[in-house]
mmCIF file of C-alpha atoms in Angstrom:
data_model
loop_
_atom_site.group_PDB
_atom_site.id
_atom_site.type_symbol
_atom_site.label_atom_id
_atom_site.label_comp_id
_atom_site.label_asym_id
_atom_site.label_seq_id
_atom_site.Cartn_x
_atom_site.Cartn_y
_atom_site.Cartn_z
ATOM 1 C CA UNK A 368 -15.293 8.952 60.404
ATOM 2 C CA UNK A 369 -17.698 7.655 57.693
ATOM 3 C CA UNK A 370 -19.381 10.854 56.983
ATOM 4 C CA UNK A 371 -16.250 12.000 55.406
ATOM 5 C CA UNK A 372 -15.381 8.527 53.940
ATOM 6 C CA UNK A 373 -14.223 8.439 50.453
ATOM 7 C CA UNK A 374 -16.684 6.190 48.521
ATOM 8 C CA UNK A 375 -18.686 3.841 49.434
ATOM 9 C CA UNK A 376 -17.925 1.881 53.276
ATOM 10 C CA UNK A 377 -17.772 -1.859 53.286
ATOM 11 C CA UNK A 378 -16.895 -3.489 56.459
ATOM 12 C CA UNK A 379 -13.372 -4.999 57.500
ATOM 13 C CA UNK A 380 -13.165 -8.622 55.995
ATOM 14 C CA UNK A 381 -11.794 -11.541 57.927
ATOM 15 C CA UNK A 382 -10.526 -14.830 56.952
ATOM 16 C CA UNK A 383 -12.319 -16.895 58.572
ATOM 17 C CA UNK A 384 -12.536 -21.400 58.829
ATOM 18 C CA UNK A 385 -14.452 -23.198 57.071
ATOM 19 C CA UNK A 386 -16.627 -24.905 59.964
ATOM 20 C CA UNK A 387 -17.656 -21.115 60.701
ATOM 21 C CA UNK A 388 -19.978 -21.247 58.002
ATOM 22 C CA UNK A 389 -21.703 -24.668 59.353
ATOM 23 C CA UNK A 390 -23.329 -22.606 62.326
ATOM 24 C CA UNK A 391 -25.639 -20.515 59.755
ATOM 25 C CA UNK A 392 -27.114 -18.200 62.301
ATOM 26 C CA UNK A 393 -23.533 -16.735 63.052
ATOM 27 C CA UNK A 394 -22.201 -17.126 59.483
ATOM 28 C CA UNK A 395 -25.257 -15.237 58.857
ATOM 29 C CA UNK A 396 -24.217 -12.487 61.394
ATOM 30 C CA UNK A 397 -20.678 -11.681 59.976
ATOM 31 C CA UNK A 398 -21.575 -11.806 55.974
ATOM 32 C CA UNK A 399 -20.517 -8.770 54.581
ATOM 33 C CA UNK A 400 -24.456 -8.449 53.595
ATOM 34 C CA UNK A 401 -25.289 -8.156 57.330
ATOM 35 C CA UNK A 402 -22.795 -6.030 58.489
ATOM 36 C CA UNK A 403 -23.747 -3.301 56.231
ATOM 37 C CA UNK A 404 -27.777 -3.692 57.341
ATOM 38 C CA UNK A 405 -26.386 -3.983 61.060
ATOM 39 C CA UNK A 406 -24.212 -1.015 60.144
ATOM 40 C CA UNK A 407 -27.569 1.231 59.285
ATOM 41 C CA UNK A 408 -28.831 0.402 63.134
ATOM 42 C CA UNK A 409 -28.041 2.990 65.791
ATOM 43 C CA UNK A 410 -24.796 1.892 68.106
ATOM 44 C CA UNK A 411 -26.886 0.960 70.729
ATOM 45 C CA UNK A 412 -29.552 -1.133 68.613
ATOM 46 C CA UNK A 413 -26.871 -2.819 66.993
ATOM 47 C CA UNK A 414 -25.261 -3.973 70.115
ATOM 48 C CA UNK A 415 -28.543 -5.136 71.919
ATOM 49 C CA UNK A 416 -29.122 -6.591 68.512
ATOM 50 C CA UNK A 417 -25.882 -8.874 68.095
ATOM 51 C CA UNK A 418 -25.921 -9.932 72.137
ATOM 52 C CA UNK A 419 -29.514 -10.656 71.441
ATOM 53 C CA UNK A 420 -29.722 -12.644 68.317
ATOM 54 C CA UNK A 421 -26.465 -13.712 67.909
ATOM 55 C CA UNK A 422 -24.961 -14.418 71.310
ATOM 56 C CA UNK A 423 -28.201 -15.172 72.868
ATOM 57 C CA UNK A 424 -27.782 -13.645 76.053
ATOM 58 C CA UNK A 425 -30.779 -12.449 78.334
ATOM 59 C CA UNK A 426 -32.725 -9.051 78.742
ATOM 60 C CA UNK A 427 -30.824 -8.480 82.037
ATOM 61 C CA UNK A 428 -27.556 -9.458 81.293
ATOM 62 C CA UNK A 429 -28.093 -7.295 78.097
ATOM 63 C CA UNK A 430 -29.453 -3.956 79.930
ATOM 64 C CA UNK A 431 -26.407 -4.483 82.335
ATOM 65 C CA UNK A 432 -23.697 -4.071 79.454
ATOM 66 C CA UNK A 433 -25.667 -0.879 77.628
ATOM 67 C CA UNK A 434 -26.442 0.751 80.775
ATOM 68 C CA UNK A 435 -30.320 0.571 79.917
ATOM 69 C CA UNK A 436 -33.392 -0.567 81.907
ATOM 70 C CA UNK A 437 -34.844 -4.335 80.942
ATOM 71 C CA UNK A 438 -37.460 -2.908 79.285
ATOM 72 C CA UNK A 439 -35.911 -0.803 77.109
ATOM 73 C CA UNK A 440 -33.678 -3.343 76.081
ATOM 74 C CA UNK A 441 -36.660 -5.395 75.123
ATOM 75 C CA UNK A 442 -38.119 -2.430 73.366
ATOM 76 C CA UNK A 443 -34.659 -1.747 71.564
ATOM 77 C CA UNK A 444 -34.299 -5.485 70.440
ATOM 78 C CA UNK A 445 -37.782 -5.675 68.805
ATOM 79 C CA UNK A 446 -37.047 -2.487 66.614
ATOM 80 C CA UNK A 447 -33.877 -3.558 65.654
ATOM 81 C CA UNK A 448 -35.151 -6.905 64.547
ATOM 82 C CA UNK A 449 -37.844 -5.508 62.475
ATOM 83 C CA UNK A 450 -35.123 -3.241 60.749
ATOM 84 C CA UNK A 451 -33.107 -5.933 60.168
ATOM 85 C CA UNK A 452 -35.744 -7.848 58.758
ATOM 86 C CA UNK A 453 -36.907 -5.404 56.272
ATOM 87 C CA UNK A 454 -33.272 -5.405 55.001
ATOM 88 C CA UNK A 455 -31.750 -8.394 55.402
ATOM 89 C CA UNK A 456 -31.231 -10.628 52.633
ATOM 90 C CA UNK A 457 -33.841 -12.813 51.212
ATOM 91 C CA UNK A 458 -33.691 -16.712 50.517
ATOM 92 C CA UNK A 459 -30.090 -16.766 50.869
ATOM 93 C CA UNK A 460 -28.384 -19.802 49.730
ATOM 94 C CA UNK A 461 -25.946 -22.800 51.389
ATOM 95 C CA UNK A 462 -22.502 -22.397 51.676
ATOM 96 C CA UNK A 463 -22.461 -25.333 48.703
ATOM 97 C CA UNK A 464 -24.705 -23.363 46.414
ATOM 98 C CA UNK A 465 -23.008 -20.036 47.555
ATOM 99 C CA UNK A 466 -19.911 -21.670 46.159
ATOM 100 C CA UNK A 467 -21.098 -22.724 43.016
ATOM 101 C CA UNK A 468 -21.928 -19.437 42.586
ATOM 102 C CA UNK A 469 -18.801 -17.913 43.626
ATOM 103 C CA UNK A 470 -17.189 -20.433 41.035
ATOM 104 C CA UNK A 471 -18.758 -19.123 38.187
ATOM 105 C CA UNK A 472 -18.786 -15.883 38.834
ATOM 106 C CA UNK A 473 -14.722 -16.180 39.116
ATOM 107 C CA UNK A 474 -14.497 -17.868 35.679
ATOM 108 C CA UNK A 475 -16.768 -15.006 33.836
ATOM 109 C CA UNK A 476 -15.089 -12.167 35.695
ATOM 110 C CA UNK A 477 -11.602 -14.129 34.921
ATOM 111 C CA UNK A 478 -12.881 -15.007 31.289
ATOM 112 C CA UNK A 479 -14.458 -11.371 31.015
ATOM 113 C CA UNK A 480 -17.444 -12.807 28.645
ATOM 114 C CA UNK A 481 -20.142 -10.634 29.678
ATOM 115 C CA UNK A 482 -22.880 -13.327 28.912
ATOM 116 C CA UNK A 483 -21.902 -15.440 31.691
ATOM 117 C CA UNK A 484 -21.838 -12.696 33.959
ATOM 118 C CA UNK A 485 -25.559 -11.286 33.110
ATOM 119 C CA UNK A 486 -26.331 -15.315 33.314
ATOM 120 C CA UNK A 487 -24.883 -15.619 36.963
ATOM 121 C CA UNK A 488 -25.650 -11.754 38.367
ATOM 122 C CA UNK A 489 -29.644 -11.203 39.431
ATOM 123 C CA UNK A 490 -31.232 -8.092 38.340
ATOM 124 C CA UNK A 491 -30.785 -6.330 40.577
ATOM 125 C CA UNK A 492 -27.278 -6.706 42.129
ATOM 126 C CA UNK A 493 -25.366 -4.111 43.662
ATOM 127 C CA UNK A 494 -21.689 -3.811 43.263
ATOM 128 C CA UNK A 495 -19.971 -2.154 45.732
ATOM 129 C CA UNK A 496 -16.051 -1.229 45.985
ATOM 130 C CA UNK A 497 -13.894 0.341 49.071
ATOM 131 C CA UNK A 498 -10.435 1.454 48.511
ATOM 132 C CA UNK A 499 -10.785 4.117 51.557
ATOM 133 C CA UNK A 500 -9.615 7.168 49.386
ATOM 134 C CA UNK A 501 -6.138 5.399 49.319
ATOM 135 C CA UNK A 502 -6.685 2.681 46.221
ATOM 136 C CA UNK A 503 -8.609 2.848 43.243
ATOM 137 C CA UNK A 504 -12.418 2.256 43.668
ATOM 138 C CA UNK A 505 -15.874 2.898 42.688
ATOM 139 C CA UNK A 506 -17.003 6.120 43.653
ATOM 140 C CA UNK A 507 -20.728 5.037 44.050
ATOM 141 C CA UNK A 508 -22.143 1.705 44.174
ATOM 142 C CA UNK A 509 -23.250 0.190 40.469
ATOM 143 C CA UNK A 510 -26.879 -1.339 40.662
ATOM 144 C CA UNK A 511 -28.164 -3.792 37.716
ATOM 145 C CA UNK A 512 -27.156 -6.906 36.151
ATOM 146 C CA UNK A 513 -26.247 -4.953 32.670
ATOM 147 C CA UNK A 514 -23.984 -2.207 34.538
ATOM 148 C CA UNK A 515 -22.134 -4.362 36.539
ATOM 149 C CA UNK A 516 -21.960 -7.226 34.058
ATOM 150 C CA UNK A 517 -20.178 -4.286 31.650
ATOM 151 C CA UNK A 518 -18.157 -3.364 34.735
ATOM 152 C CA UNK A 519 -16.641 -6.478 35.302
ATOM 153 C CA UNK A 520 -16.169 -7.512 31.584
ATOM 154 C CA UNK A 521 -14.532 -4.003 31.353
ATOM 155 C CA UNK A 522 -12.237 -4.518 33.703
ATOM 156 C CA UNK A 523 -13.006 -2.256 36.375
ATOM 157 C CA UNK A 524 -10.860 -3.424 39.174
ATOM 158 C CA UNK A 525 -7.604 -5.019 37.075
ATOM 159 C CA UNK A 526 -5.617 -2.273 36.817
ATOM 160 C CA UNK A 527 -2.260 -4.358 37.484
ATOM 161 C CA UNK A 528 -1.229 -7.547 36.478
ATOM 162 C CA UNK A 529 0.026 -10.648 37.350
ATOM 163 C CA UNK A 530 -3.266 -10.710 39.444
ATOM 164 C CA UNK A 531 -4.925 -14.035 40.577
ATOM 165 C CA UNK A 532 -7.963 -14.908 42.200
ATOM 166 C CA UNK A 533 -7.709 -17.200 45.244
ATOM 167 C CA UNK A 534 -11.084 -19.256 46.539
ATOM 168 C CA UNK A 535 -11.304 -18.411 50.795
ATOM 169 C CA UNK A 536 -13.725 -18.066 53.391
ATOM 170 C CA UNK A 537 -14.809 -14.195 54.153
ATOM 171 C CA UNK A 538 -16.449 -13.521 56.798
ATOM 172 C CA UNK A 539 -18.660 -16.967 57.835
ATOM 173 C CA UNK A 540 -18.818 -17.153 53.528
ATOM 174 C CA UNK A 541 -17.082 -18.186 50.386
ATOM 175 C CA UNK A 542 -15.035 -15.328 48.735
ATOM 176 C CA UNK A 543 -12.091 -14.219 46.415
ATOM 177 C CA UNK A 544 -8.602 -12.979 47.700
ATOM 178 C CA UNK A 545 -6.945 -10.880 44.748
ATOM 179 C CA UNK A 546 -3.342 -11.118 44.710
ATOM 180 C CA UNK A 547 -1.220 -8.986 42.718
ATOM 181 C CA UNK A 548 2.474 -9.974 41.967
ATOM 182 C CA UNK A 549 1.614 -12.589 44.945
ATOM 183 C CA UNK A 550 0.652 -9.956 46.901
ATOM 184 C CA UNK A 551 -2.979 -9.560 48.908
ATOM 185 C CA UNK A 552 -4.370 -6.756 46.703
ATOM 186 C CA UNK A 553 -8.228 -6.961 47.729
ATOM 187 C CA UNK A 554 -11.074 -9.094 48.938
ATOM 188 C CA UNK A 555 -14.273 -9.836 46.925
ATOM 189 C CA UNK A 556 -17.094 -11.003 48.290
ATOM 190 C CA UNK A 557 -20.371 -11.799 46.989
ATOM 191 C CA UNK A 558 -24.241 -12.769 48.098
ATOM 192 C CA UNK A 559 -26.102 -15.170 46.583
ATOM 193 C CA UNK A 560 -29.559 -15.540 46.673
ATOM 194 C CA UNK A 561 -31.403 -18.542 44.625
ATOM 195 C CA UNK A 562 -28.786 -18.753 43.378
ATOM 196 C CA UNK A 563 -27.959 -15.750 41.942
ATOM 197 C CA UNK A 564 -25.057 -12.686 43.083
ATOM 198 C CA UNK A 565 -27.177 -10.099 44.277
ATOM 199 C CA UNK A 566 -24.222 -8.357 45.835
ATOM 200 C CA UNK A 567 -20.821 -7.878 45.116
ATOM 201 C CA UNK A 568 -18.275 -6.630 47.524
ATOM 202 C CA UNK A 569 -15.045 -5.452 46.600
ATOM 203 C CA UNK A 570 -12.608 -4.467 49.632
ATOM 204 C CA UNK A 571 -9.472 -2.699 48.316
ATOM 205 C CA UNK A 572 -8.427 0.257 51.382
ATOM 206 C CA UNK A 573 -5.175 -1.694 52.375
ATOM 207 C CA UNK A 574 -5.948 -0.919 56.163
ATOM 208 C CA UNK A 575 -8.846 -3.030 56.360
ATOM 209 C CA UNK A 576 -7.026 -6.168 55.021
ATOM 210 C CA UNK A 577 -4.732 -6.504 57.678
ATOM 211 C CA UNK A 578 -6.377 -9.675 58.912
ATOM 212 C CA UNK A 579 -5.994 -11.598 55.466
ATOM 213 C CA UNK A 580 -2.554 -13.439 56.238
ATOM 214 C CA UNK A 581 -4.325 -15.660 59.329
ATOM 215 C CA UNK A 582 -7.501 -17.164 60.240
ATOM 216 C CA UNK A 583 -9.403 -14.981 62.392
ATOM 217 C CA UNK A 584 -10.967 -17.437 65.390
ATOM 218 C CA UNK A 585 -14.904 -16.806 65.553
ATOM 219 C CA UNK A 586 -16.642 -18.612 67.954
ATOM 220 C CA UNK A 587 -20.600 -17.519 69.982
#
Protein backbone atom coordinates (compact mmCIF):
# COMPACT_ATOMS: atom_id res chain seq x y z
CA UNK A 1 0.00 0.00 0.00
CA UNK A 2 1.57 3.30 -1.21
CA UNK A 3 0.04 5.51 1.30
CA UNK A 4 2.24 3.95 3.82
CA UNK A 5 5.22 3.57 1.39
CA UNK A 6 8.54 4.52 2.67
CA UNK A 7 9.86 7.31 0.36
CA UNK A 8 9.19 8.14 -2.68
CA UNK A 9 7.32 5.14 -5.26
CA UNK A 10 8.93 4.50 -8.58
CA UNK A 11 7.51 1.82 -10.64
CA UNK A 12 8.92 -1.86 -11.12
CA UNK A 13 11.70 -1.69 -13.90
CA UNK A 14 12.01 -4.28 -16.61
CA UNK A 15 14.72 -5.23 -18.88
CA UNK A 16 13.47 -4.92 -21.78
CA UNK A 17 15.03 -5.49 -25.99
CA UNK A 18 16.28 -3.19 -27.76
CA UNK A 19 13.71 -3.22 -30.82
CA UNK A 20 11.09 -2.26 -27.96
CA UNK A 21 12.21 1.12 -28.10
CA UNK A 22 11.77 1.34 -32.13
CA UNK A 23 7.83 1.32 -31.64
CA UNK A 24 7.93 4.92 -29.81
CA UNK A 25 4.30 5.05 -28.92
CA UNK A 26 4.74 1.88 -26.62
CA UNK A 27 8.32 2.69 -25.54
CA UNK A 28 6.64 5.81 -24.68
CA UNK A 29 3.98 3.93 -22.56
CA UNK A 30 6.39 1.90 -20.26
CA UNK A 31 9.18 4.82 -19.56
CA UNK A 32 9.50 5.12 -16.08
CA UNK A 33 8.35 8.96 -16.83
CA UNK A 34 4.90 7.63 -17.88
CA UNK A 35 4.25 5.22 -15.46
CA UNK A 36 4.47 7.61 -12.69
CA UNK A 37 1.91 10.27 -14.69
CA UNK A 38 -0.26 7.04 -15.53
CA UNK A 39 0.23 6.15 -11.88
CA UNK A 40 -1.56 9.69 -10.73
CA UNK A 41 -4.82 8.51 -12.97
CA UNK A 42 -7.62 6.74 -11.12
CA UNK A 43 -7.50 2.65 -11.67
CA UNK A 44 -10.14 2.80 -13.93
CA UNK A 45 -8.83 5.88 -16.12
CA UNK A 46 -5.63 4.33 -16.29
CA UNK A 47 -6.88 1.14 -17.67
CA UNK A 48 -9.32 2.69 -20.31
CA UNK A 49 -6.30 4.85 -20.86
CA UNK A 50 -3.55 2.10 -21.73
CA UNK A 51 -6.31 -0.23 -23.82
CA UNK A 52 -7.11 3.01 -25.47
CA UNK A 53 -3.93 4.63 -26.46
CA UNK A 54 -1.67 2.03 -26.23
CA UNK A 55 -3.37 -1.18 -27.31
CA UNK A 56 -5.77 0.54 -29.50
CA UNK A 57 -8.72 -1.35 -28.87
CA UNK A 58 -12.38 0.02 -29.43
CA UNK A 59 -14.99 1.86 -27.13
CA UNK A 60 -16.95 -1.44 -26.90
CA UNK A 61 -14.47 -3.86 -26.49
CA UNK A 62 -13.09 -1.37 -23.83
CA UNK A 63 -16.53 -0.81 -21.78
CA UNK A 64 -16.81 -4.71 -21.91
CA UNK A 65 -13.47 -5.30 -19.84
CA UNK A 66 -14.26 -2.25 -17.11
CA UNK A 67 -17.76 -3.12 -16.77
CA UNK A 68 -18.79 0.52 -17.99
CA UNK A 69 -21.29 1.81 -20.59
CA UNK A 70 -19.64 3.03 -24.20
CA UNK A 71 -20.12 6.29 -23.32
CA UNK A 72 -18.57 6.49 -20.31
CA UNK A 73 -15.69 4.88 -21.56
CA UNK A 74 -15.45 7.58 -24.14
CA UNK A 75 -15.96 10.15 -21.46
CA UNK A 76 -13.24 8.38 -19.19
CA UNK A 77 -10.65 8.20 -22.13
CA UNK A 78 -10.88 11.95 -23.00
CA UNK A 79 -10.13 12.98 -19.28
CA UNK A 80 -7.48 10.75 -18.92
CA UNK A 81 -5.81 11.95 -22.05
CA UNK A 82 -5.99 15.50 -21.11
CA UNK A 83 -4.32 14.51 -17.68
CA UNK A 84 -1.83 12.81 -19.27
CA UNK A 85 -1.14 15.50 -21.49
CA UNK A 86 -0.72 18.15 -18.98
CA UNK A 87 1.94 15.86 -17.41
CA UNK A 88 3.56 13.98 -19.71
CA UNK A 89 6.90 14.78 -20.78
CA UNK A 90 7.72 17.41 -23.22
CA UNK A 91 9.95 17.15 -26.49
CA UNK A 92 11.34 13.98 -25.44
CA UNK A 93 14.27 12.79 -27.29
CA UNK A 94 15.32 9.47 -29.64
CA UNK A 95 16.51 6.52 -28.21
CA UNK A 96 20.08 7.73 -30.01
CA UNK A 97 20.04 11.10 -28.35
CA UNK A 98 18.55 9.52 -25.10
CA UNK A 99 21.74 7.52 -25.16
CA UNK A 100 24.10 10.09 -25.63
CA UNK A 101 22.71 11.45 -22.82
CA UNK A 102 22.69 8.50 -20.70
CA UNK A 103 26.51 8.26 -21.71
CA UNK A 104 27.49 11.30 -20.26
CA UNK A 105 25.63 11.40 -17.53
CA UNK A 106 27.39 7.86 -16.52
CA UNK A 107 30.90 9.33 -17.01
CA UNK A 108 30.13 12.60 -14.68
CA UNK A 109 28.26 10.58 -12.08
CA UNK A 110 31.28 7.87 -12.47
CA UNK A 111 33.92 10.80 -12.67
CA UNK A 112 31.91 12.74 -9.85
CA UNK A 113 33.00 16.31 -11.47
CA UNK A 114 30.05 18.26 -10.70
CA UNK A 115 30.51 20.58 -13.83
CA UNK A 116 29.65 17.96 -16.18
CA UNK A 117 26.76 17.03 -14.32
CA UNK A 118 25.14 20.75 -14.05
CA UNK A 119 26.29 20.73 -17.99
CA UNK A 120 24.20 17.49 -18.80
CA UNK A 121 21.15 17.87 -15.96
CA UNK A 122 18.26 20.65 -17.09
CA UNK A 123 17.11 22.98 -14.52
CA UNK A 124 14.82 21.62 -13.40
CA UNK A 125 15.36 17.82 -13.01
CA UNK A 126 13.96 15.75 -10.46
CA UNK A 127 15.83 12.98 -8.85
CA UNK A 128 13.99 10.43 -7.48
CA UNK A 129 15.21 7.18 -5.41
CA UNK A 130 13.12 3.92 -4.14
CA UNK A 131 14.68 1.53 -1.83
CA UNK A 132 11.03 0.50 -0.39
CA UNK A 133 12.01 1.14 3.35
CA UNK A 134 14.39 -1.93 2.93
CA UNK A 135 17.70 -0.14 1.17
CA UNK A 136 19.09 3.11 1.51
CA UNK A 137 17.26 5.93 -0.41
CA UNK A 138 16.18 9.41 -0.71
CA UNK A 139 13.57 10.24 1.54
CA UNK A 140 12.00 12.95 -0.78
CA UNK A 141 12.63 13.60 -4.29
CA UNK A 142 15.67 16.34 -4.99
CA UNK A 143 14.48 19.02 -7.63
CA UNK A 144 17.23 21.37 -9.45
CA UNK A 145 20.21 20.98 -11.48
CA UNK A 146 22.56 22.41 -8.45
CA UNK A 147 20.99 19.89 -5.74
CA UNK A 148 21.15 16.97 -7.63
CA UNK A 149 24.37 17.81 -9.46
CA UNK A 150 25.86 18.06 -5.54
CA UNK A 151 23.98 14.82 -4.90
CA UNK A 152 25.51 12.84 -7.36
CA UNK A 153 29.08 14.36 -7.10
CA UNK A 154 28.57 13.61 -3.33
CA UNK A 155 27.98 10.35 -3.68
CA UNK A 156 24.59 9.82 -2.64
CA UNK A 157 23.85 6.36 -3.76
CA UNK A 158 27.66 4.61 -3.53
CA UNK A 159 27.64 3.49 -0.32
CA UNK A 160 29.51 0.07 -1.27
CA UNK A 161 32.09 -0.65 -3.52
CA UNK A 162 33.26 -2.58 -6.14
CA UNK A 163 30.13 -1.03 -7.87
CA UNK A 164 29.85 -0.73 -11.74
CA UNK A 165 27.54 0.76 -13.99
CA UNK A 166 26.20 -1.43 -16.81
CA UNK A 167 24.48 0.36 -20.15
CA UNK A 168 20.68 -1.69 -20.65
CA UNK A 169 17.39 -1.07 -21.86
CA UNK A 170 14.70 -0.08 -18.95
CA UNK A 171 11.58 -0.09 -19.63
CA UNK A 172 11.18 0.70 -23.76
CA UNK A 173 14.57 3.17 -22.78
CA UNK A 174 18.27 3.33 -22.25
CA UNK A 175 19.33 2.94 -18.54
CA UNK A 176 22.04 1.94 -15.91
CA UNK A 177 22.12 -1.48 -13.99
CA UNK A 178 24.34 -0.94 -10.73
CA UNK A 179 26.11 -3.92 -9.73
CA UNK A 180 27.77 -4.29 -6.55
CA UNK A 181 30.46 -7.05 -6.00
CA UNK A 182 28.81 -8.33 -9.47
CA UNK A 183 25.74 -8.26 -7.97
CA UNK A 184 22.33 -6.32 -9.38
CA UNK A 185 22.27 -3.58 -6.70
CA UNK A 186 19.78 -0.99 -8.45
CA UNK A 187 18.41 0.40 -11.66
CA UNK A 188 18.83 4.04 -12.83
CA UNK A 189 16.95 5.46 -15.20
CA UNK A 190 16.80 8.77 -16.65
CA UNK A 191 14.55 11.22 -19.12
CA UNK A 192 15.89 13.26 -21.48
CA UNK A 193 14.38 16.01 -22.99
CA UNK A 194 16.39 18.26 -25.74
CA UNK A 195 18.66 16.76 -24.71
CA UNK A 196 18.93 17.27 -21.33
CA UNK A 197 18.09 14.66 -17.92
CA UNK A 198 15.12 16.10 -16.63
CA UNK A 199 14.52 13.04 -14.51
CA UNK A 200 16.45 10.70 -12.74
CA UNK A 201 15.21 7.45 -11.44
CA UNK A 202 16.93 5.45 -9.05
CA UNK A 203 15.25 1.91 -8.20
CA UNK A 204 16.99 0.28 -5.19
CA UNK A 205 13.84 -1.87 -3.03
CA UNK A 206 15.35 -5.36 -3.99
CA UNK A 207 11.69 -6.70 -4.60
CA UNK A 208 11.08 -4.70 -7.52
CA UNK A 209 14.27 -5.89 -9.37
CA UNK A 210 13.36 -9.29 -9.65
CA UNK A 211 12.95 -9.03 -13.40
CA UNK A 212 16.63 -7.71 -14.04
CA UNK A 213 18.36 -11.22 -14.77
CA UNK A 214 16.03 -11.76 -18.22
CA UNK A 215 14.48 -9.85 -20.89
CA UNK A 216 11.01 -9.17 -20.15
CA UNK A 217 8.95 -9.86 -23.72
CA UNK A 218 6.75 -6.62 -24.51
CA UNK A 219 4.81 -6.75 -27.38
CA UNK A 220 0.95 -4.46 -28.28
Amino acid sequence: RKESYVGPWLPEPLLTAPDVAEDVALADSISMAMLLVLETLAPVERAVFVLREVFDLAYEEIAEAVGKSPAAVRQLAYRARGHVAARRPRGCASPAQTRAALHAFQQAVETGELQSLLDILAPDVVALSDGGGVRHALLRPVVGADKVARLLAGGWWKRQAPRSLEPVEINGGPALLVRVDGQVDGVLAVSVENGYVTGAYHVRNPDKLSHMAHETAISR
